[in-house]
Amino acid sequence: MIQLIQNIINGLIIGGTYAMMGIGLTLIFGVMNVVNFSHGEFYMIGAFFLFSTFGLLQIGYVPSIIISLLLVAVFALVVERFLLRPMRDKPLDNGMILTIGLSILLQNVALLIWGGTPKNIDLGMSMSSIEIGSIVVTPVRLIIAVIAIAVILLFGIFLQKTKLGTAVRATFQDRDMASAVGININHIYGLTFIAGSLMAALAGMLLAPIYVLLPTMGDQVNAKAFAVAIAGGLGNFPGAIIAGLLLGVAESLGSAYISSGYKDAIGFVLIVIVLVTKPRWLTGDK
Amino acid sequence: MLKLENIVAKYGKVEALKGISLEVRPGELVTLIGSNGAGKSTTIKIISGLLKPESGQVILEGAKTTGLPPYQMVKRGIGLSPEERHVFPKLTVEENLQMGAYIVKDKKVVRMGIDRVYALFPRLKERYKQLAGSLSGGEQQMLAIGRALMCGPRLLLLDEPSLGLAPIVVENMAEIILELKKTGLSILLVEQNANVALRIADRGYLMDTGTIVLEGNAKELLNDDRVRKIYLGQQGKEECQGA
Ligand SMILES: Nc1ncnc2c1ncn2[C@@H]1O[C@H](COP(=O)(O)OP(=O)(O)OP(=O)(O)O)[C@@H](O)[C@H]1O
Ligand SMILES: [Mg+2]
C-alpha cells in the first residue's frame, strides 16, 4: 500500500513536468495553429542552457534558471518572429515541416556545442531524503513538484484573470474578431510562443538535475508532450494538466508493476484509450 | 467621416467588390442594402481592415487607412458588430465586453462603458457571468453590439443586426440604433431587412453583385420602384428565399 502511494507520488511529480510540456504544446497549437515538433528541443536547450549557466557562472540553481529562461525567451521570440510568422495563414503542413527542420537543426547545433557525451548537473544538494510519514521524497523532487505546481497555477490565473490572458483566450476562440476589437494579434502570437516554449524549457531545467543531458533528449519528451496534448484535447488547458499527471502516474505504476521497459509506450496507450473512449472533459461537452 | 473610393476586393479570383464608392457623413445613419452575396459584408470587412482591397482607397476622418490591420482601425474609432455576431463563445458576457474595450487603458472608463451597455441591454446585465456561447441568438446580437460600443467608437459598423431575430425584437433593435445615433455616433448599417433599415436611416445604398446600383435619401429609396420590387415586395411572404 505504502509502496503504491509512493509510486503515485513519484508519478505525480514527473507528471507535473509532463503537464508543463503538454500545456506549452497545446497552447501553441490552440492559439497559433502551429503543430510544434520542435517543442522537445526547447526542453533540451532549457536543460543545456542551465547546464552552461550553472557551470560557468557559478551563481546557484535558481539564478541560473532565471538567466536560462531569459535566453530561451529571446530565442523563442526570434523563432516566432522570423520563422513562424511567415508561415502564418499557410497550410498547417508548412509549419509542421518547418518545426521538424528546426528540431533537427537544434539537435545538431546542441551536438556541436555540448558534444554527445551525457552531461549531468550536480546541484550539490543533500540527497538525503525527506520523510513524510512513510513516504520518501528527495529534496530535488520536492522542488520540482513545487515549482511545477506553482508555474501551472500562476499561468492558469494569468489566463483566467488578467486582461492579457483573456485576450489570449479571445484570440484562441476567434482570431479575426480578436483583431477587430483592437487586440494586436502579433503580440499575442509572440507571447504565446514564448510562454509555451518557456514551459518546455523550464520542464527541462527542472528535470536536468535528475536525468542525464543529451542533444537528443527532446525526442522522447516530445512524444510525451504530444501524448499529453492530444489526450487532453488539443487546445484544452485543463485537459493537458490532467493528462500530464495521469501519464506520470501511469508510467510510474507501469514501470513498478509491469516492466520499466514499457514505460515510454504508456503515453501512446493513453492516447489510444482516450481517443477511443472520448471522455467528456476532452470534448468539452456538458 | 468615412469615404470609400473605387474599392475593388477579391476572394482568390472571385471579385466580390467591383469598384464601389460610398460615404458616411458625421452623425449620419447610412444603410447598405442588397440581396445575398451582393458584397455588403465584404464592404464592412474592407472598412474594418479584416480584408485588404485590391485597389481603391479607404479614407477615415480625412486620413487614408487603406490596408491597415483591424486593431489599428479600432484605435481610429471603428467599432464592429460583425455578421453572425462572433461573440467570444467561451468568455463570459462581461469578459466579452471587457475585450471590446481592449484599447481602453483606464479601468474606470471601462466600467462606465460596461454599465452603459447594461443600461442599453438590461438582459446582458442579468447574464453577465454566463458564457457568451450559451446566450440566445438575440442576446448574442445585443452582446456583439454592446462589445462594439465598448471602444468608444466614432463610426459604428453593424452587419445585419436583425438577422435571426423575432419581429418584435427587430423593432426594439431599430429603436436602439436610433438611440445610438442620437448620441452623435455615425453608423453604417448593413441589412437585408431593407424595410426597417430604410425607415430609420438618413441615406441608403443599394448593392447588387459587387456594385452600388442605387443611392440616395432613405425615404426616396423606400419609395423607389426598383427597391420596392426587388426587396420590399418579398417581405413577409418570401423573406427566407434566396438564401
Ligand atoms: N471568405 C470568402 N471566400 C470566398 N468568397 C467569399 C467569401 N466571403 C464572401 N465571398 C463571396 O463574395 C461575394 C460577396 O459576399 P458578401 O458576404 O460580401 O455578401 P453579402 O452582401 O454580405 O451577403 P449576405 O446578405 O448573404 O450576407 C459572394 O459572392 C460570396 O460568395
Ligand atoms: Mg453579409
Coordinates of C-alpha atoms and ligand atoms in Angstrom, one line a residue:
Chain A
M1 CA 0.0 0.0 0.0
I2 CA 2.7 2.5 1.0
Q3 CA 4.6 1.4 -2.0
L4 CA 1.6 2.2 -4.2
I5 CA 1.2 5.6 -2.7
Q6 CA 4.9 6.2 -3.1
N7 CA 4.7 5.3 -6.8
I8 CA 1.7 7.5 -7.3
I9 CA 3.6 10.5 -5.7
N10 CA 6.6 9.9 -7.8
G11 CA 4.4 9.7 -10.8
L12 CA 2.7 13.0 -9.9
I13 CA 6.0 14.8 -9.6
I14 CA 7.2 13.8 -13.0
G15 CA 3.6 14.2 -14.3
G16 CA 3.8 17.9 -13.3
T17 CA 6.6 18.4 -15.8
Y18 CA 4.7 16.4 -18.4
A19 CA 1.7 18.7 -17.8
M20 CA 4.0 21.7 -18.4
M21 CA 5.2 20.3 -21.6
G22 CA 1.7 19.5 -22.7
I23 CA 0.4 22.9 -21.8
G24 CA 3.0 24.6 -23.9
L25 CA 2.3 22.4 -26.9
T26 CA -1.4 22.7 -26.6
L27 CA -1.3 26.5 -26.2
I28 CA 0.9 27.0 -29.2
F29 CA -1.4 24.8 -31.3
G30 CA -4.6 26.3 -29.9
V31 CA -3.7 29.9 -30.3
M32 CA -1.3 29.9 -33.2
N33 CA -2.4 26.8 -35.1
V34 CA 1.2 25.6 -35.2
V35 CA 2.0 21.9 -34.6
N36 CA 5.3 22.4 -32.9
F37 CA 7.6 19.4 -33.5
S38 CA 10.5 21.3 -32.0
H39 CA 8.8 21.6 -28.6
G40 CA 11.0 18.9 -27.2
E41 CA 14.1 20.8 -28.4
F42 CA 13.1 23.8 -26.2
Y43 CA 13.1 21.3 -23.3
M44 CA 16.5 20.2 -24.4
I45 CA 18.0 23.7 -24.8
G46 CA 16.4 24.7 -21.5
A47 CA 18.4 21.9 -19.8
F48 CA 21.6 22.7 -21.6
F49 CA 21.4 26.4 -21.1
L50 CA 21.0 25.7 -17.4
F51 CA 24.0 23.3 -17.6
S52 CA 26.1 26.0 -19.0
T53 CA 25.0 29.0 -16.9
F54 CA 25.1 26.9 -13.8
G55 CA 28.6 25.5 -14.6
L56 CA 30.1 28.7 -15.9
L57 CA 28.6 31.4 -13.8
Q58 CA 28.6 29.6 -10.5
I59 CA 25.6 31.6 -9.3
G60 CA 23.4 28.8 -8.0
Y61 CA 20.5 26.9 -9.3
V62 CA 17.7 29.4 -9.2
P63 CA 19.6 32.4 -10.6
S64 CA 20.9 30.1 -13.4
I65 CA 17.3 29.1 -14.1
I66 CA 16.2 32.7 -14.4
I67 CA 19.0 33.6 -16.8
S68 CA 18.5 30.5 -18.9
L69 CA 14.8 31.3 -19.1
L70 CA 15.5 34.8 -20.4
L71 CA 17.8 33.3 -23.0
V72 CA 15.2 30.9 -24.1
A73 CA 12.6 33.6 -24.2
V74 CA 14.8 35.7 -26.6
F75 CA 15.4 32.7 -28.8
A76 CA 11.7 31.8 -28.9
L77 CA 10.9 35.4 -29.8
V78 CA 13.3 35.2 -32.7
V79 CA 11.8 31.9 -33.9
E80 CA 8.3 33.2 -33.8
R81 CA 9.1 36.5 -35.5
F82 CA 11.3 35.2 -38.3
L83 CA 10.3 31.6 -38.8
L84 CA 6.7 31.1 -37.7
R85 CA 5.2 34.4 -38.7
P86 CA 5.9 34.0 -42.4
M87 CA 4.2 30.6 -42.2
R88 CA 1.0 32.1 -40.7
D89 CA -2.1 31.6 -42.8
K90 CA -0.3 29.0 -44.8
P91 CA -1.5 25.3 -44.7
L92 CA -0.8 23.5 -41.5
D93 CA 1.9 21.3 -43.0
N94 CA 4.2 24.2 -43.9
G95 CA 4.5 24.9 -40.2
M96 CA 5.0 21.2 -39.4
I97 CA 7.8 20.8 -41.9
L98 CA 9.4 24.0 -40.6
T99 CA 9.3 22.9 -36.9
I100 CA 10.6 19.4 -37.9
G101 CA 13.5 21.1 -39.6
L102 CA 14.1 23.3 -36.6
S103 CA 14.1 20.3 -34.3
I104 CA 16.8 18.6 -36.4
L105 CA 18.8 21.8 -36.6
L106 CA 18.7 22.4 -32.9
Q107 CA 19.7 18.9 -32.0
N108 CA 22.7 19.2 -34.3
V109 CA 23.7 22.6 -33.0
A110 CA 23.5 21.2 -29.5
L111 CA 25.7 18.3 -30.5
L112 CA 28.2 20.8 -31.9
I113 CA 28.3 22.9 -28.7
W114 CA 27.9 20.4 -26.0
G115 CA 29.0 17.2 -27.6
G116 CA 27.4 13.8 -27.5
T117 CA 28.6 12.6 -24.1
P118 CA 25.9 12.6 -21.5
K119 CA 26.1 15.5 -19.1
N120 CA 24.6 16.0 -15.7
I121 CA 24.0 18.8 -13.3
D122 CA 25.2 18.2 -9.8
L123 CA 23.4 20.6 -7.5
G124 CA 25.5 19.5 -4.6
M125 CA 22.2 19.3 -2.7
S126 CA 21.8 16.8 0.0
M127 CA 20.5 13.6 -1.4
S128 CA 19.2 12.5 2.0
S129 CA 15.5 12.0 1.6
I130 CA 12.8 13.9 3.4
E131 CA 10.3 11.5 5.1
I132 CA 6.7 12.5 5.4
G133 CA 5.1 9.6 7.3
S134 CA 6.3 6.6 5.4
I135 CA 6.6 8.4 2.1
V136 CA 10.0 9.3 1.0
V137 CA 10.9 12.2 -1.3
T138 CA 14.2 13.6 -2.2
P139 CA 14.6 17.4 -1.9
V140 CA 15.2 17.8 -5.6
R141 CA 12.0 16.1 -6.5
L142 CA 10.1 18.2 -3.9
I143 CA 11.5 21.3 -5.6
I144 CA 10.4 20.1 -9.0
A145 CA 6.9 19.4 -7.8
V146 CA 6.6 22.8 -6.0
I147 CA 7.8 24.8 -9.0
A148 CA 5.8 22.8 -11.5
I149 CA 2.6 23.3 -9.5
A150 CA 3.3 27.0 -8.9
V151 CA 4.0 27.7 -12.5
I152 CA 0.9 25.9 -13.8
L153 CA -1.3 27.6 -11.2
L154 CA 0.2 31.0 -11.9
F155 CA -0.2 30.5 -15.6
G156 CA -3.8 29.4 -15.2
I157 CA -4.6 32.5 -13.1
F158 CA -2.9 34.6 -15.8
L159 CA -5.1 33.2 -18.5
Q160 CA -8.3 33.4 -16.5
K161 CA -7.9 36.6 -14.5
T162 CA -5.8 39.1 -16.4
K163 CA -6.7 41.3 -19.3
L164 CA -3.8 40.0 -21.4
G165 CA -4.7 36.4 -20.5
T166 CA -8.3 37.0 -21.6
A167 CA -7.0 38.4 -24.8
V168 CA -5.0 35.2 -25.4
R169 CA -8.2 33.2 -24.9
A170 CA -10.2 35.5 -27.1
T171 CA -7.6 35.1 -29.9
F172 CA -7.8 31.4 -29.4
Q173 CA -11.6 31.4 -29.8
D174 CA -11.9 33.9 -32.7
R175 CA -8.7 35.4 -34.2
D176 CA -10.3 37.8 -36.6
M177 CA -12.7 39.1 -34.1
A178 CA -10.0 39.5 -31.5
S179 CA -8.2 41.6 -34.0
A180 CA -11.4 43.6 -34.7
V181 CA -11.7 44.5 -31.0
G182 CA -8.3 46.0 -31.0
I183 CA -6.0 43.2 -30.0
N184 CA -2.7 43.2 -31.8
I185 CA -2.5 39.5 -32.8
N186 CA 1.2 39.7 -33.5
H187 CA 1.8 40.4 -29.8
I188 CA -0.5 37.6 -28.7
Y189 CA 1.3 35.1 -31.0
G190 CA 4.7 36.2 -29.8
L191 CA 3.6 36.0 -26.2
T192 CA 2.0 32.6 -26.7
F193 CA 5.1 31.1 -28.4
I194 CA 7.4 32.5 -25.7
A195 CA 5.2 31.2 -22.9
G196 CA 4.7 27.8 -24.4
S197 CA 8.4 27.4 -25.1
L198 CA 9.3 28.6 -21.6
M199 CA 7.0 25.9 -20.2
A200 CA 9.0 23.3 -22.1
A201 CA 12.4 24.8 -21.2
L202 CA 11.5 25.0 -17.6
A203 CA 10.4 21.4 -17.6
G204 CA 13.9 20.6 -19.0
M205 CA 15.6 22.7 -16.3
L206 CA 13.6 21.1 -13.5
L207 CA 14.4 17.6 -14.7
A208 CA 18.0 18.3 -15.6
P209 CA 19.3 17.5 -12.1
I210 CA 17.8 14.0 -12.0
Y211 CA 18.2 13.0 -15.7
V212 CA 21.2 13.0 -18.0
L213 CA 21.5 15.6 -20.7
L214 CA 21.8 14.6 -24.3
P215 CA 21.2 16.6 -27.5
T216 CA 18.5 14.0 -28.4
M217 CA 16.8 14.2 -25.1
G218 CA 14.0 16.2 -26.6
D219 CA 12.7 13.4 -28.9
Q220 CA 11.3 11.2 -26.2
V221 CA 9.8 14.1 -24.3
N222 CA 8.3 15.5 -27.5
A223 CA 6.4 12.2 -27.9
K224 CA 5.2 12.6 -24.4
A225 CA 4.1 16.2 -24.8
F226 CA 2.1 15.1 -27.9
A227 CA 0.5 12.3 -25.9
V228 CA -0.5 14.8 -23.2
A229 CA -1.7 17.4 -25.6
I230 CA -3.7 15.0 -27.6
A231 CA -5.1 13.1 -24.7
G232 CA -6.0 16.3 -23.0
G233 CA -7.8 17.5 -26.1
L234 CA -5.8 19.8 -28.4
G235 CA -6.0 23.4 -27.2
N236 CA -7.5 22.3 -23.9
F237 CA -5.5 23.7 -20.9
P238 CA -7.1 21.8 -18.0
G239 CA -7.2 18.7 -20.1
A240 CA -3.4 18.9 -20.6
I241 CA -2.9 19.2 -16.8
I242 CA -5.0 16.2 -16.1
A243 CA -3.4 14.2 -18.9
G244 CA 0.1 15.1 -17.9
L245 CA -0.4 14.0 -14.3
L246 CA -2.2 10.8 -15.5
L247 CA 0.7 10.0 -17.8
G248 CA 3.2 10.5 -15.0
V249 CA 1.3 8.2 -12.6
A250 CA 0.6 5.6 -15.3
E251 CA 4.3 5.5 -16.2
S252 CA 5.4 5.2 -12.6
L253 CA 2.9 2.4 -11.9
G254 CA 3.6 0.7 -15.2
S255 CA 7.3 0.5 -14.5
A256 CA 6.8 -0.6 -10.9
Y257 CA 4.2 -3.3 -11.6
I258 CA 4.6 -4.3 -15.3
S259 CA 8.1 -3.6 -16.6
S260 CA 10.1 -0.4 -16.8
G261 CA 10.9 -1.4 -20.4
Y262 CA 7.4 -0.5 -21.4
K263 CA 7.5 2.9 -19.6
D264 CA 7.7 5.0 -22.8
A265 CA 4.9 3.1 -24.5
I266 CA 2.4 4.1 -21.9
G267 CA 1.9 7.5 -23.3
F268 CA 0.8 6.0 -26.6
V269 CA -1.5 3.6 -24.8
L270 CA -3.0 6.6 -23.1
I271 CA -3.6 8.3 -26.4
V272 CA -5.4 5.3 -27.8
I273 CA -7.6 4.8 -24.8
V274 CA -8.6 8.5 -24.8
L275 CA -9.2 8.7 -28.5
V276 CA -11.4 5.5 -28.4
T277 CA -13.4 6.5 -25.3
K278 CA -13.5 10.3 -25.9
P279 CA -14.3 11.3 -22.3
R280 CA -16.4 14.4 -21.6
W281 CA -13.5 16.6 -20.3
L282 CA -11.8 16.0 -23.6
T283 CA -14.7 17.0 -25.9
G284 CA -15.7 19.8 -23.6
D285 CA -19.4 18.8 -23.8
K286 CA -21.6 19.5 -20.8
Chain B
M1 CA -16.4 60.7 -41.5
L2 CA -15.8 57.8 -43.9
K3 CA -15.3 57.6 -47.6
L4 CA -14.7 54.6 -49.8
E5 CA -13.3 55.4 -53.3
N6 CA -13.4 52.8 -56.1
I7 CA -12.9 49.8 -53.8
V8 CA -12.1 46.5 -55.6
A9 CA -12.0 43.4 -53.4
K10 CA -11.3 39.8 -54.3
Y11 CA -11.5 36.4 -52.6
G12 CA -9.0 34.5 -54.6
K13 CA -10.1 35.1 -58.1
V14 CA -13.6 36.0 -57.3
E15 CA -14.3 39.7 -57.5
A16 CA -16.6 40.5 -54.6
L17 CA -16.5 44.3 -55.0
K18 CA -16.1 45.8 -58.4
G19 CA -15.1 49.4 -57.6
I20 CA -17.6 50.8 -55.1
S21 CA -17.6 54.3 -53.6
L22 CA -19.7 55.4 -50.7
E23 CA -19.7 57.9 -47.9
V24 CA -20.9 58.2 -44.3
R25 CA -21.0 61.8 -43.0
P26 CA -20.5 62.7 -39.4
G27 CA -23.5 61.8 -37.3
E28 CA -25.3 60.1 -40.2
L29 CA -27.0 56.7 -40.2
V30 CA -26.4 55.2 -43.5
T31 CA -27.7 51.8 -44.6
L32 CA -26.3 49.4 -47.1
I33 CA -28.9 47.0 -48.5
G34 CA -28.9 44.3 -51.1
S35 CA -29.6 40.6 -51.6
N36 CA -27.4 37.7 -50.6
G37 CA -23.9 37.8 -52.0
A38 CA -24.2 41.5 -53.0
G39 CA -21.0 42.3 -51.2
K40 CA -22.3 44.1 -48.2
S41 CA -20.3 42.2 -45.6
T42 CA -17.2 42.4 -47.8
T43 CA -17.6 46.2 -47.7
I44 CA -17.7 46.0 -43.9
K45 CA -14.6 43.9 -43.9
I46 CA -12.8 46.4 -46.0
I47 CA -13.7 49.3 -43.7
S48 CA -12.7 47.4 -40.6
G49 CA -9.4 46.2 -42.0
L50 CA -10.3 42.5 -42.0
L51 CA -9.8 42.4 -45.7
K52 CA -7.3 44.3 -47.8
P53 CA -8.7 45.8 -51.0
E54 CA -7.1 45.1 -54.4
S55 CA -7.4 48.8 -55.2
G56 CA -9.2 51.9 -54.1
Q57 CA -9.0 54.0 -51.0
V58 CA -10.5 54.0 -47.6
I59 CA -10.5 57.4 -46.0
L60 CA -11.5 57.8 -42.4
E61 CA -11.8 61.3 -40.9
G62 CA -9.6 62.6 -43.7
A63 CA -6.8 60.1 -43.3
K64 CA -6.0 57.2 -45.7
T65 CA -6.5 54.0 -43.8
T66 CA -6.4 51.6 -46.7
G67 CA -4.9 48.2 -45.7
L68 CA -4.4 49.0 -42.1
P69 CA -4.9 46.0 -39.8
P70 CA -8.2 45.8 -37.8
Y71 CA -6.6 46.6 -34.4
Q72 CA -5.4 49.9 -35.8
M73 CA -8.8 50.7 -37.2
V74 CA -10.2 50.3 -33.7
K75 CA -7.8 52.9 -32.4
R76 CA -9.0 55.2 -35.1
G77 CA -12.6 54.9 -33.9
I78 CA -14.2 52.0 -35.7
G79 CA -16.5 49.7 -33.7
L80 CA -17.6 46.5 -35.4
S81 CA -20.5 44.3 -34.8
P82 CA -19.9 41.6 -37.5
E83 CA -22.2 39.4 -39.4
E84 CA -23.2 36.3 -37.4
R85 CA -22.2 38.1 -34.2
H86 CA -18.9 36.4 -33.5
V87 CA -19.1 36.8 -29.8
F88 CA -16.2 35.0 -28.0
P89 CA -18.2 31.9 -27.1
K90 CA -16.1 30.7 -24.1
L91 CA -15.7 34.1 -22.5
T92 CA -18.4 35.4 -20.2
V93 CA -20.7 38.2 -21.2
E94 CA -18.7 40.6 -19.1
E95 CA -15.3 39.4 -20.4
N96 CA -16.6 39.9 -24.0
L97 CA -17.4 43.5 -23.1
Q98 CA -14.0 43.9 -21.5
M99 CA -12.4 42.7 -24.6
G100 CA -14.4 45.2 -26.6
A101 CA -12.6 47.8 -24.5
Y102 CA -9.2 46.2 -25.1
I103 CA -7.6 49.5 -26.2
V104 CA -9.1 51.5 -23.3
K105 CA -6.5 51.7 -20.5
D106 CA -8.5 53.4 -17.8
K107 CA -10.4 50.8 -15.8
K108 CA -13.0 53.4 -14.6
V109 CA -13.8 54.2 -18.2
V110 CA -14.2 50.5 -19.0
R111 CA -16.5 50.1 -16.0
M112 CA -18.6 53.0 -17.1
G113 CA -18.8 51.6 -20.6
I114 CA -20.0 48.3 -19.3
D115 CA -22.7 49.9 -17.2
R116 CA -23.8 51.9 -20.2
V117 CA -24.2 48.7 -22.3
Y118 CA -26.1 47.1 -19.4
A119 CA -28.4 50.1 -19.3
L120 CA -29.0 49.7 -23.1
F121 CA -29.4 45.9 -22.9
P122 CA -30.6 45.0 -19.3
R123 CA -30.8 41.4 -20.5
L124 CA -27.0 41.3 -20.6
K125 CA -26.7 42.5 -17.1
E126 CA -28.8 39.6 -15.9
R127 CA -26.4 37.2 -17.6
Y128 CA -23.1 38.9 -17.1
K129 CA -21.4 35.8 -15.8
Q130 CA -22.8 33.4 -18.4
L131 CA -20.6 32.2 -21.2
A132 CA -21.5 34.1 -24.4
G133 CA -21.8 30.8 -26.4
S134 CA -24.8 29.8 -24.2
L135 CA -26.8 33.0 -24.9
S136 CA -29.7 33.0 -27.3
G137 CA -29.2 34.5 -30.8
G138 CA -30.9 37.7 -29.9
E139 CA -28.8 38.1 -26.7
Q140 CA -25.6 37.4 -28.6
Q141 CA -26.6 40.1 -31.1
M142 CA -27.0 42.5 -28.2
L143 CA -23.6 41.5 -26.9
A144 CA -22.0 42.0 -30.3
I145 CA -23.4 45.5 -30.5
G146 CA -22.5 46.2 -26.9
R147 CA -19.0 45.0 -27.4
A148 CA -18.6 47.2 -30.5
L149 CA -19.6 50.2 -28.4
M150 CA -17.0 49.5 -25.7
C151 CA -14.1 51.0 -27.5
G152 CA -15.9 54.3 -27.7
P153 CA -16.2 54.3 -31.5
R154 CA -17.0 57.3 -33.7
L155 CA -18.2 55.1 -36.5
L156 CA -20.2 52.0 -35.7
L157 CA -20.4 49.2 -38.3
L158 CA -23.4 47.0 -37.8
D159 CA -23.7 43.9 -40.1
E160 CA -27.2 42.5 -40.1
P161 CA -28.1 43.1 -36.5
S162 CA -31.6 41.9 -37.2
L163 CA -30.5 38.5 -38.6
G164 CA -32.5 35.7 -36.9
L165 CA -34.4 38.0 -34.5
A166 CA -38.1 37.8 -33.9
P167 CA -40.0 40.7 -35.5
I168 CA -40.7 42.4 -32.1
V169 CA -37.0 42.2 -31.3
V170 CA -36.2 43.7 -34.6
E171 CA -38.3 46.8 -33.8
N172 CA -36.6 47.0 -30.5
M173 CA -33.2 46.9 -32.2
A174 CA -34.2 49.6 -34.6
E175 CA -35.1 51.9 -31.6
I176 CA -31.8 51.2 -30.0
I177 CA -29.9 52.0 -33.2
L178 CA -31.8 55.3 -33.4
E179 CA -30.9 56.0 -29.8
L180 CA -27.2 55.4 -30.5
K181 CA -27.5 57.8 -33.5
K182 CA -28.8 60.5 -31.1
T183 CA -25.6 60.3 -29.1
G184 CA -23.8 61.6 -32.2
L185 CA -22.4 58.3 -33.4
S186 CA -22.0 57.8 -37.1
I187 CA -23.5 54.4 -38.1
L188 CA -23.2 52.2 -41.2
L189 CA -25.9 49.6 -41.1
V190 CA -25.9 46.6 -43.3
E191 CA -29.3 45.0 -43.7
Q192 CA -31.2 42.5 -45.8
N193 CA -34.3 43.7 -44.0
A194 CA -34.5 46.8 -46.2
N195 CA -37.8 47.9 -44.9
V196 CA -36.8 48.6 -41.4
A197 CA -33.3 49.8 -42.4
L198 CA -34.6 52.4 -44.8
R199 CA -37.2 53.6 -42.3
I200 CA -34.6 54.5 -39.7
A201 CA -31.7 55.6 -41.9
D202 CA -30.8 59.0 -43.3
R203 CA -29.4 57.7 -46.6
G204 CA -29.1 54.4 -48.3
Y205 CA -27.1 52.5 -50.8
L206 CA -28.4 49.6 -52.8
M207 CA -25.9 46.9 -53.7
D208 CA -26.0 44.2 -56.3
T209 CA -23.2 41.7 -57.3
G210 CA -20.4 43.9 -56.1
T211 CA -21.6 47.3 -57.4
I212 CA -23.7 50.0 -56.0
V213 CA -26.7 50.3 -58.2
L214 CA -28.7 53.0 -56.4
E215 CA -28.0 55.6 -53.7
G216 CA -30.0 58.4 -52.1
N217 CA -32.2 59.6 -49.4
A218 CA -33.6 56.7 -47.4
K219 CA -37.2 58.0 -47.9
E220 CA -36.7 58.1 -51.6
L221 CA -35.3 54.7 -51.7
L222 CA -38.1 53.4 -49.7
N223 CA -40.5 54.6 -52.4
D224 CA -38.2 53.7 -55.3
D225 CA -39.9 51.2 -57.6
R226 CA -36.7 49.2 -58.0
V227 CA -36.2 48.8 -54.3
R228 CA -39.8 48.0 -53.8
K229 CA -39.9 45.4 -56.5
I230 CA -36.7 43.6 -55.6
Y231 CA -36.6 43.8 -51.9
L232 CA -39.7 45.1 -50.2
G233 CA -42.2 43.2 -52.3
Q234 CA -40.9 39.9 -50.9
Q235 CA -41.1 40.9 -47.3
G236 CA -43.3 38.7 -45.2
K237 CA -44.0 36.0 -47.7
E238 CA -40.7 35.1 -49.0
E239 CA -38.2 36.6 -46.6
C240 CA -36.2 33.4 -46.4
Q241 CA -35.8 33.0 -50.1
G242 CA -32.6 33.5 -52.0
A243 CA -30.6 32.2 -49.1
Ligands
LIG1 N1 -14.5 34.1 -47.3 C1 -14.9 34.1 -48.6 N2 -14.3 33.3 -49.5 C2 -14.7 33.3 -50.8 N3 -15.7 34.0 -51.3 C3 -16.4 34.8 -50.4 C4 -16.1 34.9 -49.0 N4 -16.9 35.7 -48.4 C5 -17.8 36.1 -49.4 N5 -17.5 35.6 -50.6 C6 -18.2 35.8 -51.8 O1 -18.2 37.2 -52.1 C7 -19.4 37.7 -52.5 C8 -20.0 38.8 -51.6 O2 -20.2 38.2 -50.3 P1 -20.7 39.1 -49.0 O3 -20.6 38.2 -47.9 O4 -20.0 40.4 -49.0 O5 -22.2 39.3 -49.4 P2 -23.4 39.9 -48.5 O6 -23.9 41.0 -49.3 O7 -22.9 40.3 -47.2 O8 -24.4 38.8 -48.5 P3 -25.4 38.3 -47.3 O9 -26.5 39.1 -47.3 O10 -25.7 36.9 -47.7 O11 -24.6 38.4 -46.0 C9 -20.3 36.5 -52.6 O12 -20.4 36.0 -53.9 C10 -19.7 35.5 -51.7 O13 -19.9 34.2 -52.2
MG2 MG -23.3 39.6 -45.3

